[in-house]
Amino acid sequence: MTATEAAGAVPAYAPRLPGGHLPWLGPVRAFGRDPVGLLSAARERVGNAFRFPLLGQEVHFACGPRAHAAFFGADETVLSAREAYRFMTPVLGQGVAYDAEPTEMEQQIGHLLPALGSRRLEAHARVMEEESEAHVARWADAGEIDLLAELNRLTVSIAARCLVGDGFHRRMGPQLATLYRDLESGIRLAGVLSPKAPLPAFRRRDRARAAIASAIAEVIAERRAAPGRATGHQDVLATLLQASDDRGKRLPDETVTGILLTMIFAGQHTSAVLATWTGLLLLRHPRHLDAVTAEQFGVLGAQGHVTPQALHRMDLLERCVREAERLHPPLTVLMRKALRDLTLDGHAVKAGSLVMVSPAVAHRMPDVFREPDRFDPSRYLPPRCEHRPPYSLIGFGGGKRRCVGLAFAYQQVKTVWSVLLRRVELTSTGGEPRPDYSTFVAAPALPRSVRYRKLPPETGNTTRDP
Ligand code: HEM
């Protein structure tokens, strides 16, 4: 409770940004192009809370750990994620995720949890390592690559195998990466307004969803027909096929398909983007790149296998990934719809407003992170531990709705880099790319190519001198 509330005074609305000539549309073009730039600049001008119109909606933006605690802690009946993210239904499917009743979505996520727990992460680590090794093995001895494109292909393979299984991965082959891209390109500002508009991107989105869903449905049908048959790695689908609802009924196939699509959608491109930023930041900071490479050879040598225990010992790599999460969070804006009038961190918010927080803006607050624009993995070491204060680092959300795939994503990014750092020497081809904030997941803009040279198999970090 703030001092204003304690004194019984009615909280005021946050200041309103000038609407310009478009009081209904608001700064829609600038927001679509660069929401983070717009929100950061406004925060510097007017402070941590402000309002603005956007496509006929009142937006209330709030920034800072206290506001985040209120945002993530609010009940769904007050600040609704479901109402804010409904525009994703054409991608995720009807009756799942944000299209399901909140209690149902909770149950759907509950079915997933065993598949993401620590015992299962061990099996996932093997797949992540196998896929990373196989991916690098296909490269020529030296060359130049678009890092994001490569890591996207790699994380598509990992997601396909870990979530839906080896058979699905083999069946779909390389077309899966293209289908995912089409699916994701269907999430854009126009989709928030009118998800069914006759846009070419939406037609591609719908075709991609239908193709992936039908391939998943075929795998489900095969598994249901031969329940005892070994499927290789214990994938997430296996867990969902064993799950039942509170009346003991098995989950309908469309729900299983929808949950898998939700996970693929939530976790694949986001992980590829986080992994890409991790690499690009390391390349910009050779001292850290050398140290993190030395850590890899120290923990695993050239031939050791990646296990959750080994990953646990890669403390510097973990802190570098965390710095990438802080400086370039893949999801830059998180939203809720206010279902009734409320007070958020001392400001009144009208029912019907869209309430926003932004990891990308919040992670650059100098009173939360010292010298926030600096890549500095040591900020997470004692005594600084700048990620410890609740709701300071929010790249994976917070509270009840914190990302359920956090451990999986960190494990994946660390495994990919553990393999890459021990198999290839990387060099940057230019400056650090800027984030492209116009897309739903903020990837580095082009050019983002890096040069690599494969290391001889017997290498024990002899080519680098930390
Ligand atoms: C780098 C990778 C990832 C990032 C940056 C990320 C980020 C996030 C964020 C910020 C939220 C909270 C959204 C909000 O509060 O509005 C979230 C929720 C969620 N994430 Fe992730 N995520 C990642 C990977 C994954 C993976 C790998 C999975 C699944 C395997 C996953 C599944 C989910 C699900 C199901 C939710 C919804 C949770 C709920 O509402 O209760 N995510 N994620």
Coordinates of N, CA, C and O in Angstrom, one line a residue, residues 136-200:
V136 N 26.5 -28.7 -35.8 CA 27.8 -28.2 -36.1 C 28.6 -29.1 -37.1 O 29.3 -28.7 -38.0
A137 N 28.3 -30.4 -36.9 CA 29.0 -31.4 -37.8 C 28.6 -31.1 -39.2 O 29.4 -31.5 -40.1
R138 N 27.5 -30.6 -39.5 CA 27.1 -30.4 -40.9 C 27.7 -29.1 -41.5 O 27.7 -28.9 -42.7
W139 N 28.3 -28.3 -40.7 CA 29.0 -27.1 -41.2 C 30.3 -27.5 -41.9 O 31.0 -28.4 -41.6
A140 N 30.7 -26.6 -42.9 CA 32.0 -26.8 -43.5 C 33.1 -26.5 -42.4 O 32.8 -26.0 -41.3
D141 N 34.4 -26.6 -42.8 CA 35.4 -26.4 -41.8 C 35.5 -25.0 -41.3 O 35.9 -24.7 -40.2
A142 N 35.2 -24.1 -42.2 CA 35.2 -22.7 -41.8 C 34.2 -21.9 -42.7 O 33.8 -22.4 -43.7
G143 N 33.7 -20.8 -42.2 CA 32.8 -20.0 -43.0 C 32.1 -18.9 -42.3 O 32.6 -18.5 -41.2
E144 N 31.1 -18.4 -42.8 CA 30.4 -17.3 -42.2 C 28.9 -17.7 -42.1 O 28.4 -18.2 -43.1
I145 N 28.3 -17.4 -41.0 CA 26.9 -17.9 -40.8 C 26.0 -16.7 -40.3 O 26.5 -15.8 -39.6
D146 N 24.7 -16.8 -40.6 CA 23.8 -15.9 -39.9 C 23.4 -16.6 -38.6 O 22.8 -17.7 -38.7
L147 N 23.9 -16.1 -37.5 CA 23.8 -16.8 -36.3 C 22.4 -17.1 -35.9 O 22.0 -18.2 -35.5
L148 N 21.5 -16.1 -36.1 CA 20.1 -16.4 -35.7 C 19.5 -17.5 -36.6 O 18.8 -18.3 -36.0
A149 N 19.8 -17.4 -37.9 CA 19.2 -18.4 -38.8 C 19.6 -19.8 -38.3 O 18.8 -20.8 -38.3
E150 N 20.9 -20.0 -38.0 CA 21.4 -21.3 -37.6 C 20.8 -21.7 -36.3 O 20.4 -22.9 -36.1
L151 N 20.7 -20.8 -35.3 CA 20.2 -21.2 -34.0 C 18.7 -21.4 -34.0 O 18.2 -22.2 -33.3
N152 N 18.0 -20.7 -35.0 CA 16.6 -21.0 -35.2 C 16.4 -22.5 -35.7 O 15.6 -23.2 -35.1
R153 N 17.2 -22.8 -36.7 CA 17.1 -24.2 -37.2 C 17.4 -25.2 -36.1 O 16.7 -26.2 -35.9
L154 N 18.4 -24.9 -35.3 CA 18.8 -25.8 -34.3 C 17.7 -26.0 -33.2 O 17.3 -27.1 -32.8
T155 N 17.2 -24.8 -32.7 CA 16.2 -24.9 -31.7 C 14.8 -25.5 -32.2 O 14.1 -26.0 -31.4
V156 N 14.6 -25.4 -33.5 CA 13.4 -26.0 -34.0 C 13.6 -27.5 -33.9 O 12.7 -28.3 -33.5
S157 N 14.8 -28.0 -34.2 CA 15.0 -29.5 -34.1 C 14.9 -29.9 -32.7 O 14.3 -31.0 -32.4
I158 N 15.5 -29.1 -31.8 CA 15.4 -29.5 -30.3 C 13.9 -29.5 -29.9 O 13.5 -30.5 -29.2
A159 N 13.2 -28.5 -30.2 CA 11.8 -28.4 -29.8 C 11.0 -29.6 -30.4 O 10.2 -30.2 -29.6
A160 N 11.2 -29.9 -31.6 CA 10.5 -31.0 -32.3 C 10.7 -32.3 -31.5 O 9.8 -33.0 -31.2
R161 N 12.0 -32.5 -31.2 CA 12.3 -33.8 -30.6 C 11.9 -33.9 -29.1 O 11.3 -34.8 -28.7
C162 N 12.2 -32.8 -28.4 CA 11.9 -32.8 -26.9 C 10.4 -32.8 -26.7 O 9.9 -33.3 -25.8
L163 N 9.6 -32.0 -27.6 CA 8.2 -31.9 -27.3 C 7.4 -33.0 -28.0 O 6.6 -33.6 -27.3
V164 N 7.6 -33.2 -29.3 CA 6.7 -34.1 -30.0 C 7.3 -35.4 -30.3 O 6.7 -36.4 -30.5
G165 N 8.6 -35.5 -30.3 CA 9.3 -36.8 -30.4 C 10.1 -36.9 -31.7 O 10.0 -36.2 -32.6
D166 N 10.9 -38.0 -31.6 CA 11.9 -38.2 -32.7 C 11.2 -38.5 -34.0 O 11.6 -38.0 -35.1
G167 N 10.0 -39.2 -34.0 CA 9.3 -39.5 -35.2 C 8.8 -38.3 -35.9 O 8.9 -38.1 -37.1
F168 N 8.3 -37.4 -35.1 CA 7.7 -36.1 -35.7 C 8.9 -35.3 -36.3 O 8.8 -34.8 -37.4
H169 N 10.0 -35.3 -35.6 CA 11.2 -34.6 -36.1 C 11.6 -35.1 -37.5 O 11.8 -34.4 -38.4
R170 N 11.7 -36.5 -37.6 CA 12.1 -37.1 -38.8 C 11.1 -36.8 -39.9 O 11.4 -36.4 -41.0
R171 N 9.8 -36.9 -39.6 CA 8.8 -36.8 -40.6 C 8.7 -35.3 -41.1 O 8.6 -35.1 -42.3
M172 N 8.9 -34.3 -40.3 CA 8.8 -33.0 -40.7 C 10.0 -32.5 -41.4 O 9.9 -31.6 -42.4
G173 N 11.2 -32.9 -41.0 CA 12.4 -32.5 -41.7 C 12.6 -30.9 -41.7 O 12.0 -30.3 -40.8
P174 N 13.3 -30.4 -42.6 CA 13.6 -29.0 -42.6 C 12.4 -28.1 -42.9 O 12.4 -26.9 -42.5
Q175 N 11.3 -28.6 -43.4 CA 10.1 -27.7 -43.7 C 9.5 -27.2 -42.3 O 8.9 -26.2 -42.3
L176 N 9.9 -27.9 -41.2 CA 9.3 -27.4 -40.0 C 9.7 -26.0 -39.6 O 9.0 -25.2 -39.2
A177 N 11.0 -25.7 -39.9 CA 11.5 -24.4 -39.6 C 10.8 -23.3 -40.4 O 10.4 -22.2 -39.8
T178 N 10.5 -23.6 -41.6 CA 9.7 -22.6 -42.5 C 8.3 -22.5 -41.9 O 7.8 -21.4 -41.8
L179 N 7.7 -23.6 -41.5 CA 6.3 -23.5 -41.0 C 6.3 -22.7 -39.7 O 5.4 -21.9 -39.5
Y180 N 7.2 -22.9 -38.9 CA 7.3 -22.1 -37.6 C 7.4 -20.6 -37.9 O 6.8 -19.8 -37.3
R181 N 8.2 -20.3 -38.9 CA 8.4 -18.9 -39.2 C 7.1 -18.3 -39.7 O 6.7 -17.2 -39.3
D182 N 6.4 -19.0 -40.6 CA 5.1 -18.5 -41.0 C 4.1 -18.4 -39.9 O 3.3 -17.4 -39.9
L183 N 4.2 -19.3 -39.0 CA 3.2 -19.3 -37.8 C 3.5 -18.0 -37.0 O 2.6 -17.3 -36.6
E184 N 4.8 -17.7 -36.8 CA 5.1 -16.6 -36.0 C 4.9 -15.3 -36.7 O 4.5 -14.3 -36.0
S185 N 5.1 -15.3 -38.0 CA 4.9 -14.0 -38.7 C 3.4 -13.6 -38.6 O 3.1 -12.5 -39.0
G186 N 2.6 -14.5 -38.2 CA 1.1 -14.1 -38.1 C 0.8 -13.4 -36.8 O -0.3 -12.9 -36.6
I187 N 1.9 -13.2 -35.9 CA 1.6 -12.4 -34.7 C 2.2 -11.0 -35.0 O 3.4 -10.8 -35.1
R188 N 1.3 -10.0 -35.2 CA 1.8 -8.7 -35.4 C 0.6 -7.8 -35.0 O -0.4 -8.2 -34.6
L189 N 0.9 -6.5 -35.0 CA 0.0 -5.5 -34.4 C -1.4 -5.7 -35.0 O -2.4 -5.6 -34.3
A190 N -1.4 -5.9 -36.4 CA -2.7 -6.1 -37.0 C -3.5 -7.2 -36.4 O -4.8 -7.2 -36.4
G191 N -2.8 -8.2 -35.9 CA -3.5 -9.4 -35.3 C -4.2 -9.0 -34.0 O -5.2 -9.6 -33.7
V192 N -3.7 -8.0 -33.3 CA -4.3 -7.6 -32.1 C -5.6 -7.0 -32.4 O -6.6 -7.2 -31.7
L193 N -5.6 -6.2 -33.5 CA -6.9 -5.5 -33.9 C -7.9 -6.5 -34.5 O -9.0 -6.5 -34.2
S194 N -7.4 -7.2 -35.4 CA -8.3 -8.1 -36.2 C -7.6 -9.3 -36.7 O -7.1 -9.4 -37.7
P195 N -7.7 -10.4 -35.8 CA -6.9 -11.6 -36.1 C -7.3 -12.3 -37.4 O -6.6 -13.1 -37.9
K196 N -8.6 -11.9 -37.8 CA -9.1 -12.7 -39.0 C -9.0 -11.9 -40.3 O -9.5 -12.2 -41.3
A197 N -8.3 -10.7 -40.2 CA -8.2 -9.9 -41.4 C -7.6 -10.7 -42.6 O -6.7 -11.5 -42.4
P198 N -8.0 -10.4 -43.8 CA -7.5 -11.2 -45.0 C -6.1 -10.8 -45.4 O -5.9 -10.4 -46.5
L199 N -5.2 -10.9 -44.5 CA -3.8 -10.5 -44.9 C -3.0 -11.7 -45.3 O -3.3 -12.8 -44.8
P200 N -2.1 -11.6 -46.3 CA -1.3 -12.8 -46.7 C -0.6 -13.4 -45.6 O -0.5 -14.7 -45.5

